[in-house]
Amino acid sequence: MLSDVLTYNLDIVFCGTAKGEASARLGYYYAGPGNQFYPILYKTGLTKRLLLPSDCYLIGDFNMGLTDLVHSQSGNDNVLVHENYDVVGFKQKIAKFKPRYVAFNGKKSAAYALGFDGKTQKVEYGLQEQMIHQSRIYVLPSTSGSARKYWNEKYWQELAELINQP
């Protein structure tokens, strides 16, 4: 099981749906060979050096945190069981640690956390009107290699610009 990487008053907490198979096997967030998480952090200037998945527990050095909505199961979104999503626990963590922003790495995790039904309420990329406690919400295209057809760096760049504002 991957441990949350959380502490108080971070600039941003990235929230995924669940750890992928490679992450579960290796014990590191975003460890899949095609995952763009660490490269996009570096490219947008959110980190000053290119991190490796094995550096995930050091991400707090960049005033960022990591968590998922599902901790009891791993795999792609399409295999996750609804009952394993811990939205209440996630929101309690956000209330406790008070990051400036919560960034969802993909629409699926955002939809669950925001309670969207997917039919009448659709999640869009970018800054959201809703907040989780005092934290602003930003939805990003997933960095997973299996979501490559939805990839768009512009939202990651926009988030970096928001984070760098005082």
C-alpha atoms as a printed R data frame, in Angstrom:
    type eleno elety resid chain resno       x      y       z
1   ATOM     1    CA   MET     A     1   0.000  0.000   0.000
2   ATOM     2    CA   LEU     A     2   1.272  3.471  -0.858
3   ATOM     3    CA   SER     A     3   1.374  5.949   1.986
4   ATOM     4    CA   ASP     A     4  -0.076  9.402   1.522
5   ATOM     5    CA   VAL     A     5   2.523 12.120   1.119
6   ATOM     6    CA   LEU     A     6   0.807 14.888   3.053
7   ATOM     7    CA   THR     A     7   1.724 17.639   5.438
8   ATOM     8    CA   TYR     A     8   0.216 20.963   6.458
9   ATOM     9    CA   ASN     A     9  -0.277 24.020   4.223
10  ATOM    10    CA   LEU     A    10   1.067 22.592   0.961
11  ATOM    11    CA   ASP     A    11   0.667 24.550  -2.239
12  ATOM    12    CA   ILE     A    12  -0.972 21.573  -3.885
13  ATOM    13    CA   VAL     A    13  -2.081 18.009  -3.274
14  ATOM    14    CA   PHE     A    14  -2.362 15.780  -6.323
15  ATOM    15    CA   CYS     A    15  -5.126 13.203  -6.040
16  ATOM    16    CA   GLY     A    16  -5.386 10.211  -8.321
17  ATOM    17    CA   THR     A    17  -8.063  7.563  -8.422
18  ATOM    18    CA   ALA     A    18  -5.918  4.594  -7.325
19  ATOM    19    CA   LYS     A    19  -2.406  3.283  -7.710
20  ATOM    20    CA   GLY     A    20  -1.741  1.527 -10.994
21  ATOM    21    CA   GLU     A    21  -0.279 -1.966 -11.207
22  ATOM    22    CA   ALA     A    22   3.333 -0.732 -11.527
23  ATOM    23    CA   SER     A    23   2.907  1.622  -8.575
24  ATOM    24    CA   ALA     A    24   1.412 -1.156  -6.447
25  ATOM    25    CA   ARG     A    25   4.252 -3.512  -7.371
26  ATOM    26    CA   LEU     A    26   7.079 -0.989  -6.886
27  ATOM    27    CA   GLY     A    27   5.641  1.027  -3.995
28  ATOM    28    CA   TYR     A    28   5.908  4.438  -5.699
29  ATOM    29    CA   TYR     A    29   3.300  6.865  -6.975
30  ATOM    30    CA   TYR     A    30   3.013  7.207 -10.770
31  ATOM    31    CA   ALA     A    31   5.547  4.444 -11.437
32  ATOM    32    CA   GLY     A    32   4.099  3.146 -14.730
33  ATOM    33    CA   PRO     A    33   6.584  3.340 -17.621
34  ATOM    34    CA   GLY     A    34   4.318  5.587 -19.727
35  ATOM    35    CA   ASN     A    35   3.199  7.883 -16.934
36  ATOM    36    CA   GLN     A    36   3.954 11.573 -17.555
37  ATOM    37    CA   PHE     A    37   3.515 12.793 -13.972
38  ATOM    38    CA   TYR     A    38   7.108 13.557 -13.046
39  ATOM    39    CA   PRO     A    39   8.140 14.826 -16.502
40  ATOM    40    CA   ILE     A    40   5.235 17.315 -16.598
41  ATOM    41    CA   LEU     A    41   6.018 18.568 -13.084
42  ATOM    42    CA   TYR     A    42   9.532 19.347 -14.253
43  ATOM    43    CA   LYS     A    43   8.505 20.749 -17.642
44  ATOM    44    CA   THR     A    44   6.051 23.201 -16.050
45  ATOM    45    CA   GLY     A    45   8.536 24.273 -13.378
46  ATOM    46    CA   LEU     A    46   6.607 22.775 -10.468
47  ATOM    47    CA   THR     A    47   9.804 20.904  -9.616
48  ATOM    48    CA   LYS     A    48  13.323 22.216 -10.165
49  ATOM    49    CA   ARG     A    49  14.618 18.809 -11.221
50  ATOM    50    CA   LEU     A    50  13.171 15.763 -12.907
51  ATOM    51    CA   LEU     A    51  11.980 13.430 -10.192
52  ATOM    52    CA   LEU     A    52  11.783  9.676 -10.544
53  ATOM    53    CA   PRO     A    53   8.911  7.603  -9.150
54  ATOM    54    CA   SER     A    54  11.296  6.470  -6.393
55  ATOM    55    CA   ASP     A    55  11.494 10.158  -5.327
56  ATOM    56    CA   CYS     A    56   7.737 10.348  -4.659
57  ATOM    57    CA   TYR     A    57   8.145 10.546  -0.885
58  ATOM    58    CA   LEU     A    58  10.383 13.602  -1.330
59  ATOM    59    CA   ILE     A    59   7.738 15.597  -3.221
60  ATOM    60    CA   GLY     A    60   6.934 17.505  -0.043
61  ATOM    61    CA   ASP     A    61  10.288 19.269  -0.553
62  ATOM    62    CA   PHE     A    62   8.528 21.057  -3.442
63  ATOM    63    CA   ASN     A    63   5.522 21.932  -1.238
64  ATOM    64    CA   MET     A    64   3.344 19.301  -2.908
65  ATOM    65    CA   GLY     A    65   1.548 16.207  -1.660
66  ATOM    66    CA   LEU     A    66   0.151 12.965  -3.073
67  ATOM    67    CA   THR     A    67  -2.891 10.835  -2.289
68  ATOM    68    CA   ASP     A    68  -5.559  8.688  -3.970
69  ATOM    69    CA   LEU     A    69  -9.271  8.126  -3.447
70  ATOM    70    CA   VAL     A    70  -8.863  4.335  -3.441
71  ATOM    71    CA   HIS     A    71  -6.238  2.805  -1.174
72  ATOM    72    CA   SER     A    72  -7.547 -0.743  -0.829
73  ATOM    73    CA   GLN     A    73  -7.354 -1.691  -4.512
74  ATOM    74    CA   SER     A    74  -5.030 -1.061  -7.455
75  ATOM    75    CA   GLY     A    75  -5.437 -1.007 -11.221
76  ATOM    76    CA   ASN     A    76  -6.962  1.091 -13.959
77  ATOM    77    CA   ASP     A    77 -10.136  3.055 -13.255
78  ATOM    78    CA   ASN     A    78 -12.297  0.542 -15.125
79  ATOM    79    CA   VAL     A    79 -11.536 -2.258 -12.623
80  ATOM    80    CA   LEU     A    80 -12.060 -0.295  -9.400
81  ATOM    81    CA   VAL     A    81 -15.013 -1.163  -7.182
82  ATOM    82    CA   HIS     A    82 -17.284  1.731  -6.220
83  ATOM    83    CA   GLU     A    83 -17.297  0.740  -2.539
84  ATOM    84    CA   ASN     A    84 -13.516  1.180  -2.337
85  ATOM    85    CA   TYR     A    85 -13.639  4.933  -3.022
86  ATOM    86    CA   ASP     A    86 -13.025  6.782   0.256
87  ATOM    87    CA   VAL     A    87 -14.297 10.262  -0.554
88  ATOM    88    CA   VAL     A    88 -15.139 11.053   3.076
89  ATOM    89    CA   GLY     A    89 -11.626 10.121   4.239
90  ATOM    90    CA   PHE     A    90 -10.099 12.121   1.392
91  ATOM    91    CA   LYS     A    91 -12.087 15.241   2.297
92  ATOM    92    CA   GLN     A    92 -11.115 14.828   5.953
93  ATOM    93    CA   LYS     A    93  -7.445 14.791   4.919
94  ATOM    94    CA   ILE     A    94  -7.906 17.966   2.881
95  ATOM    95    CA   ALA     A    95  -9.678 19.666   5.804
96  ATOM    96    CA   LYS     A    96  -6.854 18.639   8.133
97  ATOM    97    CA   PHE     A    97  -3.860 19.542   5.942
98  ATOM    98    CA   LYS     A    98  -5.333 22.649   4.227
99  ATOM    99    CA   PRO     A    99  -3.501 22.743   0.872
100 ATOM   100    CA   ARG     A   100  -4.030 25.827  -1.290
101 ATOM   101    CA   TYR     A   101  -5.078 23.613  -4.212
102 ATOM   102    CA   VAL     A   102  -6.266 20.070  -4.779
103 ATOM   103    CA   ALA     A   103  -5.448 18.881  -8.289
104 ATOM   104    CA   PHE     A   104  -7.173 15.782  -9.573
105 ATOM   105    CA   ASN     A   105  -5.025 13.739 -11.928
106 ATOM   106    CA   GLY     A   106  -7.883 12.809 -14.255
107 ATOM   107    CA   LYS     A   107 -11.614 13.366 -14.436
108 ATOM   108    CA   LYS     A   108 -12.629 10.087 -12.775
109 ATOM   109    CA   SER     A   109 -11.176 10.958  -9.374
110 ATOM   110    CA   ALA     A   110 -12.628 14.480  -9.617
111 ATOM   111    CA   ALA     A   111 -16.102 13.176 -10.474
112 ATOM   112    CA   TYR     A   112 -16.121 10.889  -7.444
113 ATOM   113    CA   ALA     A   113 -14.767 13.510  -5.059
114 ATOM   114    CA   LEU     A   114 -17.186 16.172  -6.279
115 ATOM   115    CA   GLY     A   115 -20.178 13.811  -6.334
116 ATOM   116    CA   PHE     A   116 -20.858 14.250 -10.054
117 ATOM   117    CA   ASP     A   117 -23.154 11.672 -11.623
118 ATOM   118    CA   GLY     A   118 -21.526 11.733 -15.073
119 ATOM   119    CA   LYS     A   119 -24.855 12.279 -16.811
120 ATOM   120    CA   THR     A   120 -26.261 15.659 -15.815
121 ATOM   121    CA   GLN     A   121 -23.019 16.796 -14.186
122 ATOM   122    CA   LYS     A   122 -19.838 16.470 -16.211
123 ATOM   123    CA   VAL     A   123 -16.351 17.292 -15.007
124 ATOM   124    CA   GLU     A   124 -14.370 19.695 -17.156
125 ATOM   125    CA   TYR     A   125 -10.639 20.324 -17.042
126 ATOM   126    CA   GLY     A   126  -9.335 23.422 -15.322
127 ATOM   127    CA   LEU     A   127 -10.123 25.461 -12.229
128 ATOM   128    CA   GLN     A   128 -13.463 24.559 -10.638
129 ATOM   129    CA   GLU     A   129 -16.004 26.753  -8.879
130 ATOM   130    CA   GLN     A   130 -16.385 24.251  -6.049
131 ATOM   131    CA   MET     A   131 -13.923 24.031  -3.206
132 ATOM   132    CA   ILE     A   132 -13.052 21.295  -0.757
133 ATOM   133    CA   HIS     A   133 -13.070 23.074   2.567
134 ATOM   134    CA   GLN     A   134 -10.617 25.964   1.989
135 ATOM   135    CA   SER     A   135  -8.828 24.378  -0.970
136 ATOM   136    CA   ARG     A   136  -9.360 25.391  -4.585
137 ATOM   137    CA   ILE     A   137  -9.908 22.534  -7.036
138 ATOM   138    CA   TYR     A   138  -8.208 22.007 -10.359
139 ATOM   139    CA   VAL     A   139  -8.892 19.071 -12.718
140 ATOM   140    CA   LEU     A   140  -6.052 17.878 -14.939
141 ATOM   141    CA   PRO     A   141  -5.799 15.435 -17.824
142 ATOM   142    CA   SER     A   142  -4.545 12.132 -16.460
143 ATOM   143    CA   THR     A   143  -0.835 11.479 -16.764
144 ATOM   144    CA   SER     A   144  -1.443  7.740 -17.164
145 ATOM   145    CA   GLY     A   145  -0.134  6.169 -20.347
146 ATOM   146    CA   SER     A   146  -3.559  4.551 -20.843
147 ATOM   147    CA   ALA     A   147  -5.155  8.028 -21.003
148 ATOM   148    CA   ARG     A   148  -2.741  9.404 -23.613
149 ATOM   149    CA   LYS     A   149  -5.523 10.333 -26.088
150 ATOM   150    CA   TYR     A   150  -6.814 12.920 -23.588
151 ATOM   151    CA   TRP     A   151  -3.403 14.409 -22.835
152 ATOM   152    CA   ASN     A   152  -3.117 18.185 -22.945
153 ATOM   153    CA   GLU     A   153  -0.193 19.967 -21.295
154 ATOM   154    CA   LYS     A   154  -1.896 23.367 -21.319
155 ATOM   155    CA   TYR     A   155  -3.889 22.579 -18.165
156 ATOM   156    CA   TRP     A   156  -0.738 21.538 -16.323
157 ATOM   157    CA   GLN     A   157   0.965 24.783 -17.394
158 ATOM   158    CA   GLU     A   158  -2.044 26.818 -16.265
159 ATOM   159    CA   LEU     A   159  -1.978 25.086 -12.872
160 ATOM   160    CA   ALA     A   160   1.727 25.849 -12.495
161 ATOM   161    CA   GLU     A   161   1.020 29.517 -13.208
162 ATOM   162    CA   LEU     A   162  -1.725 29.563 -10.555
163 ATOM   163    CA   ILE     A   163   0.542 27.914  -7.991
164 ATOM   164    CA   ASN     A   164   3.303 30.437  -8.641
165 ATOM   165    CA   GLN     A   165   0.995 33.398  -7.986
166 ATOM   166    CA   PRO     A   166   1.306 34.845  -4.475
